[in-house]
Amino acid sequence: MTHWLVLRLWEAEVTSVPANLLLLRQGEETLFDRTLRMVEAYPDLADHLAITERAMDVLDMLRQHYQGNDDERAISHLGIRVFNGFATAWKLMASGYYQAATLILRDIIETTNLVNAFHVDRALVEKWRKADRKILKRDFGPAAVRKILDEAAGLGKSRREEIYIKFSTLAGHPTLDGFAMLRPKGMEAHIGPFSDLTALRAVVEEMGMLAPQAGFAFCIYLDTSLGACRQTAHYFMTGAMEYSGKYLGKPYSTEERAEVDRLFGVPPAGSHMRRVGASPP
Protein backbone atom coordinates (compact mmCIF):
# COMPACT_ATOMS: atom_id res chain seq x y z
CA MET A 1 0.00 0.00 0.00
CA THR A 2 1.47 3.34 -1.01
CA HIS A 3 2.24 6.10 1.51
CA TRP A 4 -0.22 8.36 -0.34
CA LEU A 5 -3.07 5.85 0.04
CA VAL A 6 -2.27 5.21 3.70
CA LEU A 7 -2.36 8.95 4.32
CA ARG A 8 -5.72 9.26 2.57
CA LEU A 9 -7.20 6.39 4.59
CA TRP A 10 -5.85 7.92 7.80
CA GLU A 11 -7.38 11.30 6.96
CA ALA A 12 -10.74 9.68 6.25
CA GLU A 13 -10.75 8.30 9.78
CA VAL A 14 -9.80 11.60 11.47
CA THR A 15 -13.25 12.87 12.35
CA SER A 16 -11.97 15.61 14.66
CA VAL A 17 -10.52 17.59 11.74
CA PRO A 18 -13.21 19.49 9.82
CA ALA A 19 -13.83 18.09 6.36
CA ASN A 20 -13.26 21.46 4.68
CA LEU A 21 -9.78 21.71 6.17
CA LEU A 22 -8.94 18.29 4.75
CA LEU A 23 -10.30 19.41 1.38
CA LEU A 24 -8.19 22.56 1.60
CA ARG A 25 -5.10 20.45 2.14
CA GLN A 26 -5.94 18.34 -0.90
CA GLY A 27 -6.28 21.51 -2.94
CA GLU A 28 -2.88 22.68 -1.69
CA GLU A 29 -1.33 19.41 -2.81
CA THR A 30 -2.84 19.85 -6.28
CA LEU A 31 -1.36 23.35 -6.49
CA PHE A 32 2.00 22.04 -5.25
CA ASP A 33 2.08 19.53 -8.11
CA ARG A 34 1.23 22.33 -10.54
CA THR A 35 4.09 24.41 -9.13
CA LEU A 36 6.51 21.54 -9.69
CA ARG A 37 5.46 21.41 -13.33
CA MET A 38 6.04 25.16 -13.69
CA VAL A 39 9.52 24.80 -12.20
CA GLU A 40 10.26 22.07 -14.71
CA ALA A 41 9.04 24.30 -17.53
CA TYR A 42 10.93 27.48 -16.54
CA PRO A 43 14.68 27.08 -15.80
CA ASP A 44 14.90 30.44 -14.01
CA LEU A 45 12.58 29.18 -11.29
CA ALA A 46 14.79 26.14 -10.82
CA ASP A 47 17.87 28.39 -10.56
CA HIS A 48 16.33 30.44 -7.74
CA LEU A 49 15.42 27.27 -5.87
CA ALA A 50 18.88 25.78 -6.43
CA ILE A 51 20.71 28.69 -4.79
CA THR A 52 18.20 28.60 -1.94
CA GLU A 53 19.02 24.94 -1.35
CA ARG A 54 22.74 25.70 -1.30
CA ALA A 55 22.20 28.41 1.32
CA MET A 56 20.16 25.97 3.38
CA ASP A 57 23.04 23.50 3.19
CA VAL A 58 25.24 26.13 4.86
CA LEU A 59 22.69 26.62 7.62
CA ASP A 60 22.44 22.89 8.26
CA MET A 61 26.21 22.53 8.37
CA LEU A 62 26.46 25.38 10.87
CA ARG A 63 23.92 23.61 13.07
CA GLN A 64 26.14 20.55 13.16
CA HIS A 65 29.48 22.25 13.80
CA TYR A 66 28.93 25.58 15.53
CA GLN A 67 27.86 24.87 19.09
CA GLY A 68 31.02 25.55 21.11
CA ASN A 69 29.63 28.23 23.44
CA ASP A 70 26.53 30.32 24.06
CA ASP A 71 27.41 32.85 21.36
CA GLU A 72 27.97 30.15 18.77
CA ARG A 73 24.75 28.40 19.72
CA ALA A 74 22.85 31.67 19.38
CA ILE A 75 24.15 32.19 15.84
CA SER A 76 23.54 28.54 15.01
CA HIS A 77 19.96 28.77 16.26
CA LEU A 78 19.39 31.88 14.18
CA GLY A 79 20.60 29.79 11.27
CA ILE A 80 17.99 27.18 12.11
CA ARG A 81 15.39 29.96 12.11
CA VAL A 82 16.45 31.04 8.62
CA PHE A 83 16.55 27.42 7.37
CA ASN A 84 13.01 26.89 8.62
CA GLY A 85 12.04 30.21 7.07
CA PHE A 86 13.23 29.18 3.62
CA ALA A 87 11.52 25.80 3.96
CA THR A 88 8.27 27.41 5.08
CA ALA A 89 8.35 30.09 2.38
CA TRP A 90 8.87 27.43 -0.30
CA LYS A 91 6.02 25.30 1.04
CA LEU A 92 3.68 28.30 1.15
CA MET A 93 4.48 29.67 -2.30
CA ALA A 94 4.40 26.23 -3.88
CA SER A 95 0.97 25.67 -2.33
CA GLY A 96 -0.43 28.99 -3.56
CA TYR A 97 0.01 31.28 -0.54
CA TYR A 98 2.24 33.95 -2.08
CA GLN A 99 1.61 36.76 0.40
CA ALA A 100 2.21 34.51 3.39
CA ALA A 101 5.46 33.30 1.81
CA THR A 102 6.59 36.90 1.36
CA LEU A 103 5.94 37.59 5.04
CA ILE A 104 8.31 34.75 5.94
CA LEU A 105 10.95 36.18 3.61
CA ARG A 106 10.80 39.46 5.52
CA ASP A 107 11.73 37.57 8.68
CA ILE A 108 14.72 36.08 6.86
CA ILE A 109 15.82 39.58 5.85
CA GLU A 110 15.60 40.77 9.45
CA THR A 111 17.47 37.75 10.83
CA THR A 112 20.19 37.93 8.17
CA ASN A 113 20.78 41.61 8.92
CA LEU A 114 21.10 40.82 12.62
CA VAL A 115 23.70 38.11 11.98
CA ASN A 116 25.63 40.47 9.70
CA ALA A 117 25.67 43.00 12.55
CA PHE A 118 27.17 40.31 14.80
CA HIS A 119 29.97 39.93 12.27
CA VAL A 120 30.61 43.69 12.44
CA ASP A 121 30.92 43.58 16.23
CA ARG A 122 31.09 40.14 17.83
CA ALA A 123 30.39 41.64 21.27
CA LEU A 124 26.85 42.33 20.07
CA VAL A 125 26.02 38.62 20.25
CA GLU A 126 26.32 38.49 24.02
CA LYS A 127 24.61 41.86 24.38
CA TRP A 128 21.72 40.59 22.27
CA ARG A 129 21.48 37.33 24.19
CA LYS A 130 21.25 39.11 27.53
CA ALA A 131 19.15 42.10 26.45
CA ASP A 132 15.77 42.86 27.97
CA ARG A 133 12.81 43.90 25.82
CA LYS A 134 13.72 47.59 26.05
CA ILE A 135 17.27 47.05 24.84
CA LEU A 136 16.16 44.62 22.13
CA LYS A 137 13.78 47.23 20.74
CA ARG A 138 16.23 50.14 21.06
CA ASP A 139 19.48 48.51 19.95
CA PHE A 140 18.41 45.49 17.89
CA GLY A 141 15.20 46.54 16.16
CA PRO A 142 15.27 46.42 12.34
CA ALA A 143 16.11 50.13 11.99
CA ALA A 144 18.86 49.99 14.63
CA VAL A 145 20.46 46.97 12.96
CA ARG A 146 20.34 48.64 9.55
CA LYS A 147 22.10 51.65 11.04
CA ILE A 148 24.89 49.42 12.39
CA LEU A 149 25.42 47.87 8.97
CA ASP A 150 25.28 51.16 7.05
CA GLU A 151 27.77 52.82 9.40
CA ALA A 152 30.13 49.85 9.14
CA ALA A 153 30.00 49.96 5.34
CA GLY A 154 30.70 53.71 5.31
CA LEU A 155 28.83 54.22 2.04
CA GLY A 156 25.87 56.19 3.32
CA LYS A 157 22.33 54.92 3.48
CA SER A 158 21.82 51.57 1.77
CA ARG A 159 18.71 50.08 0.17
CA ARG A 160 18.03 47.90 3.22
CA GLU A 161 15.26 50.16 4.51
CA GLU A 162 13.66 50.38 1.08
CA ILE A 163 13.66 46.58 0.76
CA TYR A 164 12.29 46.07 4.26
CA ILE A 165 9.49 48.57 3.63
CA LYS A 166 8.58 46.80 0.38
CA PHE A 167 8.17 43.47 2.15
CA SER A 168 6.30 45.09 5.02
CA THR A 169 3.91 46.85 2.66
CA LEU A 170 3.18 43.83 0.49
CA ALA A 171 2.96 41.22 3.23
CA GLY A 172 4.05 42.30 6.71
CA HIS A 173 1.24 44.77 7.38
CA PRO A 174 -2.38 44.99 6.22
CA THR A 175 -2.26 47.54 3.38
CA LEU A 176 -4.14 48.29 0.17
CA ASP A 177 -0.98 47.58 -1.82
CA GLY A 178 -0.84 44.17 -0.23
CA PHE A 179 -4.17 43.23 -1.79
CA ALA A 180 -2.31 42.80 -5.08
CA MET A 181 -0.82 39.57 -3.73
CA LEU A 182 -4.31 38.14 -3.25
CA ARG A 183 -5.21 38.43 -6.93
CA PRO A 184 -4.38 35.94 -9.67
CA LYS A 185 -3.33 37.81 -12.80
CA GLY A 186 -6.32 39.57 -14.38
CA MET A 187 -8.73 38.49 -11.66
CA GLU A 188 -10.23 39.77 -8.43
CA ALA A 189 -8.96 38.82 -4.98
CA HIS A 190 -9.10 35.08 -4.34
CA ILE A 191 -9.79 33.50 -0.97
CA GLY A 192 -7.50 30.60 -0.18
CA PRO A 193 -4.54 29.38 -2.24
CA PHE A 194 -4.27 29.83 -6.00
CA SER A 195 -1.79 29.07 -8.75
CA ASP A 196 -0.33 31.96 -10.73
CA LEU A 197 2.95 31.94 -12.63
CA THR A 198 3.51 35.70 -12.32
CA ALA A 199 3.06 35.63 -8.55
CA LEU A 200 5.16 32.49 -8.18
CA ARG A 201 8.01 33.92 -10.23
CA ALA A 202 7.99 37.19 -8.25
CA VAL A 203 8.21 35.45 -4.88
CA VAL A 204 10.69 32.76 -5.98
CA GLU A 205 12.93 35.48 -7.43
CA GLU A 206 12.88 37.38 -4.14
CA MET A 207 13.79 34.21 -2.28
CA GLY A 208 16.56 33.44 -4.74
CA MET A 209 18.07 36.92 -4.38
CA LEU A 210 17.85 36.66 -0.60
CA ALA A 211 19.48 33.24 -0.43
CA PRO A 212 23.06 34.38 -1.28
CA GLN A 213 22.83 37.13 1.34
CA ALA A 214 21.72 34.69 4.02
CA GLY A 215 24.20 32.06 2.90
CA PHE A 216 27.16 34.45 3.06
CA ALA A 217 26.06 35.83 6.44
CA PHE A 218 26.26 32.38 8.00
CA CYS A 219 28.97 30.85 5.81
CA ILE A 220 31.43 33.23 7.46
CA TYR A 221 31.14 31.17 10.64
CA LEU A 222 31.90 27.79 9.08
CA ASP A 223 35.17 26.20 10.18
CA THR A 224 36.66 25.19 6.84
CA SER A 225 39.41 23.17 8.48
CA LEU A 226 36.65 20.55 8.66
CA GLY A 227 36.18 18.72 5.37
CA ALA A 228 32.37 18.74 5.42
CA CYS A 229 32.25 22.47 6.19
CA ARG A 230 34.82 23.23 3.50
CA GLN A 231 32.90 21.28 0.87
CA THR A 232 29.63 22.97 1.82
CA ALA A 233 31.23 26.42 1.74
CA HIS A 234 32.77 25.71 -1.67
CA TYR A 235 29.50 24.38 -3.08
CA PHE A 236 27.59 27.40 -1.83
CA MET A 237 30.11 30.03 -2.88
CA THR A 238 30.58 28.68 -6.42
CA GLY A 239 26.80 28.55 -6.82
CA ALA A 240 26.38 32.05 -5.42
CA MET A 241 29.00 33.43 -7.82
CA GLU A 242 27.26 31.80 -10.77
CA TYR A 243 23.88 33.09 -9.59
CA SER A 244 25.25 36.60 -9.02
CA GLY A 245 26.47 36.90 -12.59
CA LYS A 246 23.29 35.47 -14.07
CA TYR A 247 20.64 37.26 -11.99
CA LEU A 248 22.19 40.06 -9.93
CA GLY A 249 24.27 41.74 -12.61
CA LYS A 250 27.49 41.16 -10.67
CA PRO A 251 29.62 38.63 -12.55
CA TYR A 252 32.78 37.18 -11.05
CA SER A 253 35.97 36.85 -13.05
CA THR A 254 37.73 33.61 -13.87
CA GLU A 255 40.47 34.64 -11.45
CA GLU A 256 37.99 35.20 -8.63
CA ARG A 257 36.39 31.81 -9.25
CA ALA A 258 39.80 30.17 -9.28
CA GLU A 259 40.61 31.83 -5.95
CA VAL A 260 37.48 30.34 -4.39
CA ASP A 261 38.48 26.93 -5.74
CA ARG A 262 41.94 27.40 -4.28
CA LEU A 263 40.65 28.44 -0.86
CA PHE A 264 37.81 25.99 -0.48
CA GLY A 265 38.58 23.16 -2.85
CA VAL A 266 40.31 19.98 -1.75
CA PRO A 267 43.34 21.10 0.30
CA PRO A 268 46.84 19.76 -0.26
CA ALA A 269 48.02 17.12 2.20
CA GLY A 270 49.09 18.62 5.53
CA SER A 271 47.48 22.01 4.88
CA HIS A 272 45.24 23.79 7.38
CA MET A 273 42.35 25.87 6.10
CA ARG A 274 40.86 28.59 8.22
CA ARG A 275 37.29 29.61 8.92
CA VAL A 276 35.55 31.51 6.14
CA GLY A 277 36.00 35.24 6.73
CA ALA A 278 38.53 34.82 9.53
CA SER A 279 41.56 37.09 9.63
CA PRO A 280 44.85 35.57 8.52
CA PRO A 281 47.38 34.77 11.26
Coordinates of C-alpha atoms in Angstrom, one line a residue:
M1 CA 0.0 0.0 0.0
T2 CA 1.5 3.3 -1.0
H3 CA 2.2 6.1 1.5
W4 CA -0.2 8.4 -0.3
L5 CA -3.1 5.8 0.0
V6 CA -2.3 5.2 3.7
L7 CA -2.4 8.9 4.3
R8 CA -5.7 9.3 2.6
L9 CA -7.2 6.4 4.6
W10 CA -5.9 7.9 7.8
E11 CA -7.4 11.3 7.0
A12 CA -10.7 9.7 6.3
E13 CA -10.7 8.3 9.8
V14 CA -9.8 11.6 11.5
T15 CA -13.2 12.9 12.3
S16 CA -12.0 15.6 14.7
V17 CA -10.5 17.6 11.7
P18 CA -13.2 19.5 9.8
A19 CA -13.8 18.1 6.4
N20 CA -13.3 21.5 4.7
L21 CA -9.8 21.7 6.2
L22 CA -8.9 18.3 4.7
L23 CA -10.3 19.4 1.4
L24 CA -8.2 22.6 1.6
R25 CA -5.1 20.4 2.1
Q26 CA -5.9 18.3 -0.9
G27 CA -6.3 21.5 -2.9
E28 CA -2.9 22.7 -1.7
E29 CA -1.3 19.4 -2.8
T30 CA -2.8 19.8 -6.3
L31 CA -1.4 23.3 -6.5
F32 CA 2.0 22.0 -5.2
D33 CA 2.1 19.5 -8.1
R34 CA 1.2 22.3 -10.5
T35 CA 4.1 24.4 -9.1
L36 CA 6.5 21.5 -9.7
R37 CA 5.5 21.4 -13.3
M38 CA 6.0 25.2 -13.7
V39 CA 9.5 24.8 -12.2
E40 CA 10.3 22.1 -14.7
A41 CA 9.0 24.3 -17.5
Y42 CA 10.9 27.5 -16.5
P43 CA 14.7 27.1 -15.8
D44 CA 14.9 30.4 -14.0
L45 CA 12.6 29.2 -11.3
A46 CA 14.8 26.1 -10.8
D47 CA 17.9 28.4 -10.6
H48 CA 16.3 30.4 -7.7
L49 CA 15.4 27.3 -5.9
A50 CA 18.9 25.8 -6.4
I51 CA 20.7 28.7 -4.8
T52 CA 18.2 28.6 -1.9
E53 CA 19.0 24.9 -1.4
R54 CA 22.7 25.7 -1.3
A55 CA 22.2 28.4 1.3
M56 CA 20.2 26.0 3.4
D57 CA 23.0 23.5 3.2
V58 CA 25.2 26.1 4.9
L59 CA 22.7 26.6 7.6
D60 CA 22.4 22.9 8.3
M61 CA 26.2 22.5 8.4
L62 CA 26.5 25.4 10.9
R63 CA 23.9 23.6 13.1
Q64 CA 26.1 20.6 13.2
H65 CA 29.5 22.2 13.8
Y66 CA 28.9 25.6 15.5
Q67 CA 27.9 24.9 19.1
G68 CA 31.0 25.6 21.1
N69 CA 29.6 28.2 23.4
D70 CA 26.5 30.3 24.1
D71 CA 27.4 32.9 21.4
E72 CA 28.0 30.1 18.8
R73 CA 24.8 28.4 19.7
A74 CA 22.9 31.7 19.4
I75 CA 24.2 32.2 15.8
S76 CA 23.5 28.5 15.0
H77 CA 20.0 28.8 16.3
L78 CA 19.4 31.9 14.2
G79 CA 20.6 29.8 11.3
I80 CA 18.0 27.2 12.1
R81 CA 15.4 30.0 12.1
V82 CA 16.5 31.0 8.6
F83 CA 16.6 27.4 7.4
N84 CA 13.0 26.9 8.6
G85 CA 12.0 30.2 7.1
F86 CA 13.2 29.2 3.6
A87 CA 11.5 25.8 4.0
T88 CA 8.3 27.4 5.1
A89 CA 8.4 30.1 2.4
W90 CA 8.9 27.4 -0.3
K91 CA 6.0 25.3 1.0
L92 CA 3.7 28.3 1.1
M93 CA 4.5 29.7 -2.3
A94 CA 4.4 26.2 -3.9
S95 CA 1.0 25.7 -2.3
G96 CA -0.4 29.0 -3.6
Y97 CA 0.0 31.3 -0.5
Y98 CA 2.2 33.9 -2.1
Q99 CA 1.6 36.8 0.4
A100 CA 2.2 34.5 3.4
A101 CA 5.5 33.3 1.8
T102 CA 6.6 36.9 1.4
L103 CA 5.9 37.6 5.0
I104 CA 8.3 34.7 5.9
L105 CA 10.9 36.2 3.6
R106 CA 10.8 39.5 5.5
D107 CA 11.7 37.6 8.7
I108 CA 14.7 36.1 6.9
I109 CA 15.8 39.6 5.9
E110 CA 15.6 40.8 9.4
T111 CA 17.5 37.7 10.8
T112 CA 20.2 37.9 8.2
N113 CA 20.8 41.6 8.9
L114 CA 21.1 40.8 12.6
V115 CA 23.7 38.1 12.0
N116 CA 25.6 40.5 9.7
A117 CA 25.7 43.0 12.6
F118 CA 27.2 40.3 14.8
H119 CA 30.0 39.9 12.3
V120 CA 30.6 43.7 12.4
D121 CA 30.9 43.6 16.2
R122 CA 31.1 40.1 17.8
A123 CA 30.4 41.6 21.3
L124 CA 26.9 42.3 20.1
V125 CA 26.0 38.6 20.2
E126 CA 26.3 38.5 24.0
K127 CA 24.6 41.9 24.4
W128 CA 21.7 40.6 22.3
R129 CA 21.5 37.3 24.2
K130 CA 21.2 39.1 27.5
A131 CA 19.2 42.1 26.4
D132 CA 15.8 42.9 28.0
R133 CA 12.8 43.9 25.8
K134 CA 13.7 47.6 26.1
I135 CA 17.3 47.1 24.8
L136 CA 16.2 44.6 22.1
K137 CA 13.8 47.2 20.7
R138 CA 16.2 50.1 21.1
D139 CA 19.5 48.5 20.0
F140 CA 18.4 45.5 17.9
G141 CA 15.2 46.5 16.2
P142 CA 15.3 46.4 12.3
A143 CA 16.1 50.1 12.0
A144 CA 18.9 50.0 14.6
V145 CA 20.5 47.0 13.0
R146 CA 20.3 48.6 9.5
K147 CA 22.1 51.7 11.0
I148 CA 24.9 49.4 12.4
L149 CA 25.4 47.9 9.0
D150 CA 25.3 51.2 7.1
E151 CA 27.8 52.8 9.4
A152 CA 30.1 49.8 9.1
A153 CA 30.0 50.0 5.3
G154 CA 30.7 53.7 5.3
L155 CA 28.8 54.2 2.0
G156 CA 25.9 56.2 3.3
K157 CA 22.3 54.9 3.5
S158 CA 21.8 51.6 1.8
R159 CA 18.7 50.1 0.2
R160 CA 18.0 47.9 3.2
E161 CA 15.3 50.2 4.5
E162 CA 13.7 50.4 1.1
I163 CA 13.7 46.6 0.8
Y164 CA 12.3 46.1 4.3
I165 CA 9.5 48.6 3.6
K166 CA 8.6 46.8 0.4
F167 CA 8.2 43.5 2.1
S168 CA 6.3 45.1 5.0
T169 CA 3.9 46.9 2.7
L170 CA 3.2 43.8 0.5
A171 CA 3.0 41.2 3.2
G172 CA 4.0 42.3 6.7
H173 CA 1.2 44.8 7.4
P174 CA -2.4 45.0 6.2
T175 CA -2.3 47.5 3.4
L176 CA -4.1 48.3 0.2
D177 CA -1.0 47.6 -1.8
G178 CA -0.8 44.2 -0.2
F179 CA -4.2 43.2 -1.8
A180 CA -2.3 42.8 -5.1
M181 CA -0.8 39.6 -3.7
L182 CA -4.3 38.1 -3.2
R183 CA -5.2 38.4 -6.9
P184 CA -4.4 35.9 -9.7
K185 CA -3.3 37.8 -12.8
G186 CA -6.3 39.6 -14.4
M187 CA -8.7 38.5 -11.7
E188 CA -10.2 39.8 -8.4
A189 CA -9.0 38.8 -5.0
H190 CA -9.1 35.1 -4.3
I191 CA -9.8 33.5 -1.0
G192 CA -7.5 30.6 -0.2
P193 CA -4.5 29.4 -2.2
F194 CA -4.3 29.8 -6.0
S195 CA -1.8 29.1 -8.7
D196 CA -0.3 32.0 -10.7
L197 CA 2.9 31.9 -12.6
T198 CA 3.5 35.7 -12.3
A199 CA 3.1 35.6 -8.5
L200 CA 5.2 32.5 -8.2
R201 CA 8.0 33.9 -10.2
A202 CA 8.0 37.2 -8.2
V203 CA 8.2 35.4 -4.9
V204 CA 10.7 32.8 -6.0
E205 CA 12.9 35.5 -7.4
E206 CA 12.9 37.4 -4.1
M207 CA 13.8 34.2 -2.3
G208 CA 16.6 33.4 -4.7
M209 CA 18.1 36.9 -4.4
L210 CA 17.9 36.7 -0.6
A211 CA 19.5 33.2 -0.4
P212 CA 23.1 34.4 -1.3
Q213 CA 22.8 37.1 1.3
A214 CA 21.7 34.7 4.0
G215 CA 24.2 32.1 2.9
F216 CA 27.2 34.4 3.1
A217 CA 26.1 35.8 6.4
F218 CA 26.3 32.4 8.0
C219 CA 29.0 30.9 5.8
I220 CA 31.4 33.2 7.5
Y221 CA 31.1 31.2 10.6
L222 CA 31.9 27.8 9.1
D223 CA 35.2 26.2 10.2
T224 CA 36.7 25.2 6.8
S225 CA 39.4 23.2 8.5
L226 CA 36.6 20.5 8.7
G227 CA 36.2 18.7 5.4
A228 CA 32.4 18.7 5.4
C229 CA 32.3 22.5 6.2
R230 CA 34.8 23.2 3.5
Q231 CA 32.9 21.3 0.9
T232 CA 29.6 23.0 1.8
A233 CA 31.2 26.4 1.7
H234 CA 32.8 25.7 -1.7
Y235 CA 29.5 24.4 -3.1
F236 CA 27.6 27.4 -1.8
M237 CA 30.1 30.0 -2.9
T238 CA 30.6 28.7 -6.4
G239 CA 26.8 28.5 -6.8
A240 CA 26.4 32.1 -5.4
M241 CA 29.0 33.4 -7.8
E242 CA 27.3 31.8 -10.8
Y243 CA 23.9 33.1 -9.6
S244 CA 25.3 36.6 -9.0
G245 CA 26.5 36.9 -12.6
K246 CA 23.3 35.5 -14.1
Y247 CA 20.6 37.3 -12.0
L248 CA 22.2 40.1 -9.9
G249 CA 24.3 41.7 -12.6
K250 CA 27.5 41.2 -10.7
P251 CA 29.6 38.6 -12.5
Y252 CA 32.8 37.2 -11.1
S253 CA 36.0 36.9 -13.0
T254 CA 37.7 33.6 -13.9
E255 CA 40.5 34.6 -11.5
E256 CA 38.0 35.2 -8.6
R257 CA 36.4 31.8 -9.3
A258 CA 39.8 30.2 -9.3
E259 CA 40.6 31.8 -5.9
V260 CA 37.5 30.3 -4.4
D261 CA 38.5 26.9 -5.7
R262 CA 41.9 27.4 -4.3
L263 CA 40.7 28.4 -0.9
F264 CA 37.8 26.0 -0.5
G265 CA 38.6 23.2 -2.9
V266 CA 40.3 20.0 -1.7
P267 CA 43.3 21.1 0.3
P268 CA 46.8 19.8 -0.3
A269 CA 48.0 17.1 2.2
G270 CA 49.1 18.6 5.5
S271 CA 47.5 22.0 4.9
H272 CA 45.2 23.8 7.4
M273 CA 42.4 25.9 6.1
R274 CA 40.9 28.6 8.2
R275 CA 37.3 29.6 8.9
V276 CA 35.6 31.5 6.1
G277 CA 36.0 35.2 6.7
A278 CA 38.5 34.8 9.5
S279 CA 41.6 37.1 9.6
P280 CA 44.8 35.6 8.5
P281 CA 47.4 34.8 11.3

